[in-house]
Amino acid sequence: MVSSKLLCVLASAAATSAFDPQLGFNSYVEVENRTIDEIYQAALKEGGTVTMWHGGDEKDQQNSLKEAFEKKFPGMTLNITVDLSKYHDINIDRQIATGDVYVDSVALQTLHDYPRWKSQGALLPYKPLGWESIYKDFRDADGYYNGFYVFNWANVWNTNYVTDGPKEFDDYLRPEFKNKLVLTYPNDDDAVLFAFDLIMKQQGYEWFEKLLAQKPRWVRGTGTPSTLVASSNGSYVASFTTSIGLTPSSPFNLSFPSTSGNFVSWPQTGAILKDAPHPEGAKLLHSFVLTEEYQTATGGWPVRSDIDPPSGYPSIWEMPGTDVTKFSQFMADRAAVERLRFFFEDRIGSAQGLSPLEDNI
């Protein structure tokens, strides 16, 4: 149980701003001018360790980042913990409030946290290598945070059981999908909540009632639907609350709305905590994430304007059916988010089951 004393400390921290109206924020911070090898050597001298908390819902989701980073920089260790961003952020708040910061770097879906942490003076301004090429809408002008990579949801199906995959959201209402859909609780994940908000604003409430008549299976975590679609032997064959990258491999195929509908995309955003125990290691990690090598390896849309998206796709700004800036606006209005969350909780119940990080499905 959180003590009343700690709650008071958290409230006090939330009310404190590091912004000086005379001086502004640290907009004078220069773009990193060392080579990546020079940053690497500084990180080794610091101890060769980086601790990162990353948003997600499966423990191994960022194993590829850990492996790529440690392979690129021998002697470095990336300790990475994946959990739902909404849980990471409250624990980061506790570290900040108690002055016991032990995490170096964060990369979260909770985009509304970053301006708040910036105003509290809790972030270290840093403009990593590649800064000038990051799309301006994906970076804080003062260098306190920036996008790492673009995440999105897509229409996903198992080609072993579905020949005519869903292209538009009305397609999920087809008779062959009854009892065959697996969807993430919208009241458990804000990016899924936003997806339902977009769909219902276009399709109307009646669409949601018809979707409920399809009797989808509701699950926790956005990795769970793709896992079940791939492994349930046809019990569940399609979802629109998950992602498998832009270049699917067997048994998956994917699509995005082409004639109607909107899908969710956003820049998963990273920052370094001001009191990070390993700031040089964190700077190395942030500069590495922005390299062409790693931006290309993610298989998604890059956050840099000078790196091409995967073959067959336009830039995220030219992609039909999405506005990559809208999710941050949605997240900033916490009262509206909570009202919408309670609407879905009333209709489908609270999220049931263990966290996907604890559940083996």
XYZ file of C-alpha atoms in Angstrom:
361
model
C 0.000 0.000 0.000
C 1.296 3.494 -0.879
C 1.780 5.550 2.290
C 0.056 8.897 2.758
C 3.506 10.468 3.161
C 4.604 9.204 -0.256
C 1.363 10.428 -1.839
C 2.081 13.895 -0.434
C 5.608 13.765 -1.880
C 4.235 12.720 -5.277
C 1.676 15.523 -5.226
C 4.360 18.027 -4.300
C 6.613 16.848 -7.118
C 3.772 17.103 -9.608
C 3.180 20.717 -8.584
C 6.829 21.738 -8.931
C 8.034 23.224 -12.182
C 11.614 23.672 -13.299
C 10.530 26.261 -15.865
C 11.983 29.731 -15.377
C 9.854 32.349 -17.219
C 12.936 34.556 -17.574
C 15.314 31.903 -18.880
C 12.960 29.316 -20.360
C 14.089 25.722 -20.729
C 17.548 24.597 -21.790
C 17.082 25.296 -25.482
C 20.806 26.068 -25.670
C 21.683 22.357 -25.386
C 23.784 21.520 -28.407
C 23.343 18.496 -30.602
C 25.733 15.694 -29.679
C 29.047 16.449 -31.415
C 31.021 13.386 -30.381
C 31.252 10.330 -32.578
C 29.334 7.286 -31.457
C 32.650 5.604 -30.636
C 33.611 8.499 -28.356
C 30.270 8.198 -26.551
C 30.871 4.440 -26.318
C 34.241 4.948 -24.650
C 32.714 7.395 -22.161
C 29.966 4.868 -21.379
C 32.539 2.130 -20.752
C 34.455 4.384 -18.359
C 31.205 5.105 -16.547
C 30.688 1.393 -15.878
C 29.318 -0.029 -19.111
C 25.727 -0.355 -17.892
C 22.395 1.133 -18.971
C 19.066 0.543 -17.249
C 16.046 1.107 -19.465
C 12.321 0.817 -18.838
C 10.360 0.236 -22.037
C 6.619 0.183 -22.569
C 5.143 -3.085 -23.797
C 3.220 -6.128 -22.728
C 5.511 -9.118 -23.234
C 8.763 -9.571 -21.324
C 10.827 -10.405 -24.408
C 9.448 -7.676 -26.702
C 12.663 -5.654 -26.583
C 15.140 -8.528 -26.613
C 16.123 -7.502 -30.132
C 17.142 -4.037 -28.897
C 19.201 -5.515 -26.063
C 20.909 -7.968 -28.409
C 21.619 -5.367 -31.103
C 22.984 -2.830 -28.589
C 25.245 -5.279 -26.768
C 26.520 -6.750 -30.040
C 27.315 -3.295 -31.401
C 29.054 -2.200 -28.202
C 31.013 -5.069 -26.568
C 31.409 -4.579 -22.846
C 28.097 -2.716 -22.532
C 25.125 -4.250 -20.719
C 21.583 -3.082 -21.408
C 19.276 -4.018 -18.537
C 15.840 -3.581 -20.083
C 12.515 -4.090 -18.334
C 9.288 -4.239 -20.343
C 5.962 -3.454 -18.686
C 2.809 -1.530 -19.491
C 3.720 2.146 -19.807
C 0.993 3.125 -17.332
C 2.728 1.038 -14.677
C 6.212 2.225 -15.540
C 5.199 5.864 -15.249
C 3.833 5.635 -11.711
C 7.015 3.897 -10.584
C 9.142 6.538 -12.305
C 7.098 9.191 -10.490
C 7.909 7.458 -7.214
C 11.629 7.449 -7.995
C 11.537 11.137 -8.882
C 9.497 12.064 -5.819
C 11.709 10.170 -3.370
C 15.002 11.164 -4.998
C 15.884 7.522 -5.603
C 16.319 7.378 -9.385
C 17.903 4.141 -10.575
C 16.549 4.047 -14.148
C 18.570 5.772 -16.860
C 16.322 5.744 -19.920
C 12.592 5.373 -20.573
C 10.653 4.700 -23.794
C 6.927 4.869 -23.206
C 3.513 5.058 -24.840
C 2.275 7.519 -22.203
C 3.195 10.579 -24.250
C 1.508 12.969 -21.815
C 4.135 12.151 -19.185
C 7.036 13.800 -20.986
C 5.932 17.456 -20.890
C 5.043 16.983 -17.220
C 8.408 15.465 -16.343
C 10.116 18.211 -18.314
C 8.244 20.884 -16.327
C 9.267 19.181 -13.083
C 12.933 19.300 -14.053
C 13.078 15.494 -13.987
C 14.602 14.950 -17.452
C 18.123 15.414 -18.781
C 18.193 17.483 -21.985
C 20.034 15.581 -24.692
C 20.024 15.930 -28.457
C 21.451 12.634 -29.732
C 23.267 11.928 -32.967
C 20.747 12.214 -35.802
C 18.751 14.870 -33.940
C 18.465 17.246 -36.899
C 16.826 14.505 -39.003
C 14.107 13.587 -36.510
C 10.734 14.876 -37.678
C 10.110 18.068 -35.707
C 6.747 16.826 -34.431
C 8.553 13.866 -32.852
C 11.025 15.860 -30.765
C 10.947 18.388 -27.957
C 12.577 21.575 -29.216
C 14.673 21.835 -26.052
C 15.957 18.278 -26.325
C 14.243 16.710 -23.328
C 12.599 13.855 -25.262
C 12.175 12.522 -28.781
C 10.556 9.738 -30.747
C 12.442 6.456 -31.000
C 10.334 4.635 -33.596
C 6.758 4.677 -34.883
C 4.335 2.104 -33.487
C 0.932 1.342 -35.002
C -2.004 -1.058 -35.034
C -3.039 -2.912 -38.180
C -5.617 -5.379 -39.466
C -3.932 -8.750 -38.880
C -5.117 -12.220 -39.853
C -3.939 -15.812 -40.186
C -3.710 -16.721 -43.859
C -4.130 -20.421 -43.065
C -7.742 -19.779 -42.106
C -8.671 -16.493 -43.791
C -8.371 -15.946 -47.532
C -10.168 -12.599 -47.742
C -8.645 -10.632 -44.881
C -10.326 -7.617 -43.293
C -9.479 -4.312 -44.950
C -12.025 -1.994 -43.347
C -13.475 -2.089 -39.853
C -16.883 -3.098 -41.187
C -15.253 -6.320 -42.413
C -14.975 -7.537 -38.824
C -18.757 -7.750 -38.780
C -18.817 -10.462 -41.450
C -20.478 -13.746 -40.361
C -17.286 -15.803 -40.765
C -15.618 -13.787 -38.012
C -18.195 -14.558 -35.330
C -16.419 -16.106 -32.316
C -13.120 -15.821 -34.235
C -11.870 -12.358 -33.251
C -9.433 -11.620 -30.435
C -9.169 -8.023 -29.237
C -7.351 -6.152 -26.489
C -9.486 -4.545 -23.794
C -9.723 -0.871 -24.813
C -10.111 0.067 -21.144
C -6.701 -1.497 -20.387
C -4.542 0.193 -23.056
C -4.852 3.841 -24.109
C -3.624 3.252 -27.672
C -6.312 0.598 -28.155
C -8.810 2.931 -26.513
C -7.895 5.566 -29.097
C -8.400 3.042 -31.886
C -11.967 2.389 -30.736
C -12.548 6.115 -30.348
C -11.489 6.744 -33.957
C -13.580 3.863 -35.313
C -16.736 4.775 -33.440
C -16.493 8.453 -34.365
C -16.589 7.348 -37.994
C -18.739 4.214 -37.865
C -21.074 5.170 -35.051
C -22.070 3.406 -31.858
C -24.055 0.850 -33.834
C -20.806 -0.587 -35.181
C -19.674 -1.357 -31.647
C -22.968 -3.087 -30.833
C -22.577 -5.242 -33.941
C -18.978 -6.005 -32.971
C -20.144 -7.196 -29.555
C -22.604 -9.495 -31.321
C -19.601 -11.140 -32.978
C -18.580 -12.288 -29.473
C -14.874 -11.440 -29.689
C -12.477 -12.714 -27.050
C -11.184 -9.817 -24.957
C -7.597 -10.123 -23.724
C -4.977 -8.096 -21.900
C -1.952 -6.900 -23.846
C -1.529 -5.979 -27.495
C 0.920 -8.806 -28.135
C -1.641 -11.400 -27.027
C -3.928 -11.123 -30.099
C -1.149 -11.841 -32.598
C 0.051 -14.746 -30.451
C -3.414 -16.280 -30.402
C -4.068 -15.606 -34.080
C -0.864 -17.489 -34.901
C -1.196 -20.367 -32.439
C -4.848 -21.132 -31.692
C -5.367 -23.537 -34.643
C -8.110 -21.414 -36.123
C -10.018 -20.643 -32.927
C -9.032 -16.990 -33.391
C -8.101 -15.729 -36.822
C -8.021 -11.920 -36.885
C -7.499 -8.757 -34.823
C -7.116 -4.993 -35.225
C -5.535 -4.283 -31.816
C -2.049 -5.619 -32.438
C 1.023 -5.114 -34.589
C 3.362 -7.473 -36.423
C 5.537 -4.900 -38.192
C 5.057 -3.753 -41.761
C 6.504 -6.818 -43.494
C 4.545 -9.831 -42.191
C 5.849 -13.365 -42.215
C 3.863 -16.616 -42.302
C 1.158 -17.223 -41.187
C 0.283 -13.521 -41.009
C -0.944 -10.956 -43.444
C -1.957 -7.397 -42.697
C -3.745 -4.409 -44.160
C -4.644 -0.841 -43.317
C -7.966 0.913 -44.000
C -7.999 2.003 -47.627
C -11.394 3.582 -48.315
C -12.642 4.465 -44.840
C -11.510 4.314 -41.258
C -8.439 5.461 -39.427
C -5.739 3.481 -37.703
C -3.564 4.467 -34.759
C 0.100 5.373 -35.084
C 2.399 7.237 -32.720
C 6.081 7.875 -32.003
C 7.142 5.721 -29.055
C 9.045 8.395 -27.177
C 12.223 8.226 -25.098
C 13.983 10.385 -22.528
C 16.870 10.254 -20.066
C 16.129 10.924 -16.416
C 18.050 13.903 -14.995
C 19.465 11.887 -12.102
C 20.233 8.818 -14.214
C 23.102 6.848 -12.661
C 24.545 6.132 -16.116
C 23.948 9.207 -18.294
C 26.728 8.385 -20.778
C 25.353 4.879 -21.281
C 21.886 6.339 -21.813
C 23.255 8.832 -24.350
C 24.921 5.971 -26.210
C 21.655 4.033 -26.256
C 19.636 7.015 -27.518
C 22.127 7.776 -30.272
C 22.217 4.103 -31.279
C 18.417 3.868 -31.531
C 18.466 6.733 -34.035
C 21.109 5.205 -36.314
C 20.026 4.150 -39.778
C 21.143 0.643 -38.844
C 18.652 0.336 -36.008
C 15.839 2.437 -37.485
C 15.834 0.084 -40.469
C 16.056 -3.031 -38.290
C 12.827 -2.228 -36.426
C 10.790 -3.003 -39.561
C 8.507 -0.037 -38.944
C 8.283 3.601 -39.933
C 11.421 5.553 -38.979
C 11.322 8.753 -36.964
C 14.007 10.295 -39.188
C 13.146 12.082 -42.428
C 16.335 10.905 -44.148
C 15.608 7.168 -43.730
C 13.223 5.390 -46.090
C 10.296 3.382 -44.727
C 10.054 -0.338 -45.537
C 9.608 -1.144 -49.210
C 6.104 -0.516 -50.511
C 5.172 2.093 -47.906
C 5.172 5.890 -48.088
C 6.456 7.955 -45.180
C 4.232 7.921 -42.121
C 3.165 11.479 -43.012
C 1.906 10.362 -46.412
C 0.293 7.120 -45.245
C -3.494 7.208 -45.821
C -5.761 6.632 -42.852
C -3.565 7.867 -40.017
C -2.373 11.065 -38.377
C 0.680 10.265 -36.275
C 0.248 13.448 -34.179
C -3.282 12.735 -32.944
C -2.481 10.154 -30.293
C -0.429 12.606 -28.225
C -3.349 15.039 -28.314
C -5.713 12.292 -27.206
C -3.396 11.288 -24.351
C -3.090 14.870 -23.092
C -6.809 15.115 -22.258
C -6.824 12.749 -19.286
C -10.400 13.558 -18.257
C -11.711 12.566 -21.693
C -9.570 9.426 -21.692
C -10.979 8.365 -18.318
C -14.570 8.988 -19.406
C -14.051 6.854 -22.493
C -12.316 4.146 -20.475
C -15.305 3.909 -18.116
C -17.698 3.728 -21.065
C -15.988 0.563 -22.293
C -15.634 -0.868 -18.807
C -19.399 -0.491 -18.398
C -20.044 -2.291 -21.686
C -17.492 -5.145 -21.561
C -16.384 -5.204 -17.918
C -13.013 -4.562 -16.333
C -9.954 -6.195 -17.855
C -9.830 -9.806 -16.718
C -6.844 -12.069 -16.287
C -3.230 -11.686 -15.297
C -1.042 -9.061 -16.873
C 0.289 -10.503 -20.148
C 3.740 -10.246 -18.594
C 2.636 -12.848 -16.059
C 0.320 -14.943 -18.210
C 1.670 -17.669 -20.484
C -1.634 -17.711 -22.429
